[in-house]
PDB file of C-alpha atoms in Angstrom:
ATOM      1  CA  MET A  30      87.469 150.098  74.242  1.00 50.00           C
ATOM      2  CA  ASN A  31      85.039 152.874  74.436  1.00 45.00           C
ATOM      3  CA  ILE A  32      83.647 154.920  77.401  1.00 45.00           C
ATOM      4  CA  SER A  33      80.810 153.042  77.923  1.00 41.00           C
ATOM      5  CA  SER A  34      82.553 149.580  78.087  1.00 43.00           C
ATOM      6  CA  ALA A  35      85.221 151.230  80.182  1.00 39.00           C
ATOM      7  CA  SER A  36      82.713 152.387  82.767  1.00 39.00           C
ATOM      8  CA  LEU A  37      81.075 149.026  82.679  1.00 37.00           C
ATOM      9  CA  CYS A  38      84.468 147.426  83.375  1.00 41.00           C
ATOM     10  CA  LEU A  39      85.050 149.687  86.264  1.00 36.00           C
ATOM     11  CA  VAL A  40      81.671 149.276  87.940  1.00 39.00           C
ATOM     12  CA  LEU A  41      82.122 145.659  87.661  1.00 41.00           C
ATOM     13  CA  LEU A  42      85.496 145.594  89.297  1.00 43.00           C
ATOM     14  CA  LEU A  43      84.500 147.789  92.079  1.00 43.00           C
ATOM     15  CA  ALA A  44      81.011 146.408  92.702  1.00 43.00           C
ATOM     16  CA  PRO A  45      82.501 143.815  95.167  1.00 45.00           C
ATOM     17  CA  SER A  46      84.179 146.500  97.317  1.00 43.00           C
ATOM     18  CA  VAL A  47      80.779 148.845  97.436  1.00 41.00           C
ATOM     19  CA  PRO A  48      79.668 146.813 100.751  1.00 44.00           C
ATOM     20  CA  THR A  49      82.903 147.954 102.264  1.00 42.00           C
ATOM     21  CA  PHE A  50      81.976 151.655 102.003  1.00 42.00           C
ATOM     22  CA  ALA A  51      78.455 151.304 103.148  1.00 44.00           C
ATOM     23  CA  GLN A  52      77.254 152.279 106.384  1.00 45.00           C
ATOM     24  CA  SER A  53      76.729 149.709 109.092  1.00 46.00           C
ATOM     25  CA  ALA A  54      73.343 149.121 110.530  1.00 52.00           C
ATOM     26  CA  HIS A  55      74.858 149.637 113.573  1.00 54.00           C
ATOM     27  CA  PRO A  56      76.894 152.840 114.053  1.00 62.00           C
ATOM     28  CA  GLU A  57      80.402 152.517 115.507  1.00 72.00           C
ATOM     29  CA  PRO A  58      80.399 152.873 119.157  1.00 71.00           C
ATOM     30  CA  GLY A  59      81.172 156.429 120.640  1.00 81.00           C
ATOM     31  CA  PRO A  60      84.579 157.246 122.400  1.00 84.00           C
ATOM     32  CA  SER A  61      83.114 156.787 125.911  1.00 88.00           C
ATOM     33  CA  LEU A  62      81.521 153.243 125.287  1.00 90.00           C
ATOM     34  CA  TYR A  63      84.389 151.299 126.247  1.00 91.00           C
ATOM     35  CA  ALA A  64      85.128 153.614 129.406  1.00 91.00           C
ATOM     36  CA  VAL A  65      81.436 153.266 130.364  1.00 93.00           C
ATOM     37  CA  ASN A  66      81.381 149.365 130.117  1.00 93.00           C
ATOM     38  CA  SER A  67      84.962 149.038 131.725  1.00 93.00           C
ATOM     39  CA  ALA A  68      83.649 151.410 134.660  1.00 94.00           C
ATOM     40  CA  ALA A  69      79.932 149.407 134.983  1.00 95.00           C
ATOM     41  CA  ILE A  70      82.036 146.208 134.945  1.00 95.00           C
ATOM     42  CA  SER A  71      84.585 147.253 137.675  1.00 95.00           C
ATOM     43  CA  ALA A  72      82.011 149.013 139.622  1.00 95.00           C
ATOM     44  CA  ALA A  73      79.727 145.577 139.881  1.00 96.00           C
ATOM     45  CA  MET A  74      83.079 143.597 140.671  1.00 95.00           C
ATOM     46  CA  THR A  75      83.831 146.088 143.639  1.00 95.00           C
ATOM     47  CA  TYR A  76      80.538 146.478 144.945  1.00 96.00           C
ATOM     48  CA  CYS A  77      79.962 142.708 145.017  1.00 96.00           C
ATOM     49  CA  MET A  78      83.520 142.045 146.775  1.00 96.00           C
ATOM     50  CA  ALA A  79      83.390 144.672 149.036  1.00 96.00           C
ATOM     51  CA  LYS A  80      80.048 143.569 150.368  1.00 96.00           C
ATOM     52  CA  TYR A  81      80.691 139.603 150.325  1.00 96.00           C
ATOM     53  CA  GLY A  82      84.639 139.198 149.896  1.00 96.00           C
ATOM     54  CA  PRO A  83      86.406 137.288 147.510  1.00 95.00           C
ATOM     55  CA  LEU A  84      84.721 136.808 143.796  1.00 91.00           C
ATOM     56  CA  THR A  85      85.040 132.996 143.748  1.00 94.00           C
ATOM     57  CA  THR A  86      82.951 130.631 142.044  1.00 94.00           C
ATOM     58  CA  GLY A  87      79.866 129.592 143.972  1.00 94.00           C
ATOM     59  CA  SER A  88      80.589 132.168 146.377  1.00 95.00           C
ATOM     60  CA  ARG A  89      77.719 134.878 147.687  1.00 96.00           C
ATOM     61  CA  SER A  90      80.128 137.701 145.895  1.00 95.00           C
ATOM     62  CA  ALA A  91      79.832 135.770 142.648  1.00 96.00           C
ATOM     63  CA  ALA A  92      75.723 135.414 143.262  1.00 96.00           C
ATOM     64  CA  CYS A  93      75.957 139.339 143.776  1.00 96.00           C
ATOM     65  CA  PHE A  94      78.080 139.845 140.679  1.00 95.00           C
ATOM     66  CA  SER A  95      75.804 137.490 138.620  1.00 94.00           C
ATOM     67  CA  ARG A  96      72.816 139.793 139.817  1.00 94.00           C
ATOM     68  CA  ALA A  97      74.817 143.242 139.223  1.00 95.00           C
ATOM     69  CA  ARG A  98      75.434 142.013 135.438  1.00 94.00           C
ATOM     70  CA  ASN A  99      71.500 141.729 134.991  1.00 93.00           C
ATOM     71  CA  VAL A 100      71.188 145.259 136.446  1.00 94.00           C
ATOM     72  CA  LEU A 101      73.719 146.525 134.216  1.00 92.00           C
ATOM     73  CA  ALA A 102      71.819 144.889 131.217  1.00 90.00           C
ATOM     74  CA  ASP A 103      68.746 147.018 132.165  1.00 89.00           C
ATOM     75  CA  PHE A 104      70.923 150.213 132.897  1.00 88.00           C
ATOM     76  CA  GLY A 105      71.200 151.445 129.540  1.00 88.00           C
ATOM     77  CA  LEU A 106      75.223 151.638 129.041  1.00 91.00           C
ATOM     78  CA  ARG A 107      74.905 152.526 125.364  1.00 90.00           C
ATOM     79  CA  GLU A 108      72.241 155.442 126.074  1.00 90.00           C
ATOM     80  CA  LYS A 109      74.588 156.558 129.021  1.00 92.00           C
ATOM     81  CA  SER A 110      77.852 156.469 126.741  1.00 92.00           C
ATOM     82  CA  VAL A 111      75.954 158.588 123.910  1.00 92.00           C
ATOM     83  CA  ARG A 112      74.958 161.145 126.562  1.00 93.00           C
ATOM     84  CA  ILE A 113      78.610 161.410 127.836  1.00 93.00           C
ATOM     85  CA  ASP A 114      79.726 161.926 124.267  1.00 92.00           C
ATOM     86  CA  GLN A 115      77.040 164.357 123.677  1.00 93.00           C
ATOM     87  CA  THR A 116      78.540 166.015 126.792  1.00 93.00           C
ATOM     88  CA  CYS A 117      82.248 165.823 126.072  1.00 91.00           C
ATOM     89  CA  ASN A 118      82.011 166.562 122.497  1.00 91.00           C
ATOM     90  CA  ASN A 119      85.295 168.774 122.417  1.00 92.00           C
ATOM     91  CA  PRO A 120      87.948 166.146 121.625  1.00 90.00           C
ATOM     92  CA  SER A 121      90.896 168.480 122.915  1.00 90.00           C
ATOM     93  CA  GLN A 122      89.002 168.077 126.309  1.00 92.00           C
ATOM     94  CA  PHE A 123      87.765 164.909 126.033  1.00 90.00           C
ATOM     95  CA  ASN A 124      89.714 163.206 128.459  1.00 90.00           C
ATOM     96  CA  THR A 125      89.128 165.871 131.361  1.00 93.00           C
ATOM     97  CA  CYS A 126      85.356 165.853 130.599  1.00 93.00           C
ATOM     98  CA  ILE A 127      84.734 162.146 130.785  1.00 92.00           C
ATOM     99  CA  THR A 128      86.339 161.674 134.147  1.00 93.00           C
ATOM    100  CA  PRO A 129      83.927 163.114 136.300  1.00 94.00           C
ATOM    101  CA  GLU A 130      81.046 162.014 133.968  1.00 93.00           C
ATOM    102  CA  ILE A 131      82.375 158.185 134.596  1.00 93.00           C
ATOM    103  CA  GLY A 132      82.395 159.235 138.281  1.00 94.00           C
ATOM    104  CA  ARG A 133      78.824 160.290 138.363  1.00 93.00           C
ATOM    105  CA  PHE A 134      77.898 157.248 136.333  1.00 93.00           C
ATOM    106  CA  VAL A 135      79.730 155.018 138.860  1.00 94.00           C
ATOM    107  CA  ILE A 136      78.135 156.786 141.973  1.00 95.00           C
ATOM    108  CA  ALA A 137      74.612 156.319 140.087  1.00 93.00           C
ATOM    109  CA  LEU A 138      75.417 152.483 139.436  1.00 94.00           C
ATOM    110  CA  ASN A 139      76.415 151.849 143.087  1.00 95.00           C
ATOM    111  CA  ALA A 140      73.191 153.660 144.374  1.00 95.00           C
ATOM    112  CA  GLU A 141      71.156 151.360 141.737  1.00 94.00           C
ATOM    113  CA  PHE A 142      73.008 148.228 143.034  1.00 95.00           C
ATOM    114  CA  GLY A 143      72.058 149.235 146.721  1.00 94.00           C
ATOM    115  CA  LYS A 144      68.421 149.912 145.774  1.00 95.00           C
ATOM    116  CA  GLN A 145      68.286 146.499 144.078  1.00 91.00           C
ATOM    117  CA  GLY A 146      69.408 144.966 147.380  1.00 92.00           C
ATOM    118  CA  LEU A 147      72.393 143.344 145.837  1.00 92.00           C
TER     119      LEU A 147
END
């Protein structure tokens, strides 16, 4: 087997794995995305439960939570997480940096819930 045949065999053998190494059209979520999403859902649940009582099917609290989820959809959670990741870009201080950022985010979100009249 000459070098060109060996190269062709190598290309043919490795070709199926190329998509594995290609970049995704959707970038991987940043380190704060899950924290932002979790804080957002928790804030919505807590806001509605504090205002209307237990979150049960058909309750005023459930209706509030449904409206709150619509607010979350328009609140730009991914963009907020990208900004937090840019602010908290030192891995050794990420945890101490993200905590106040998430706190400010939840305060802004609760203010938005109030503004929207939930």
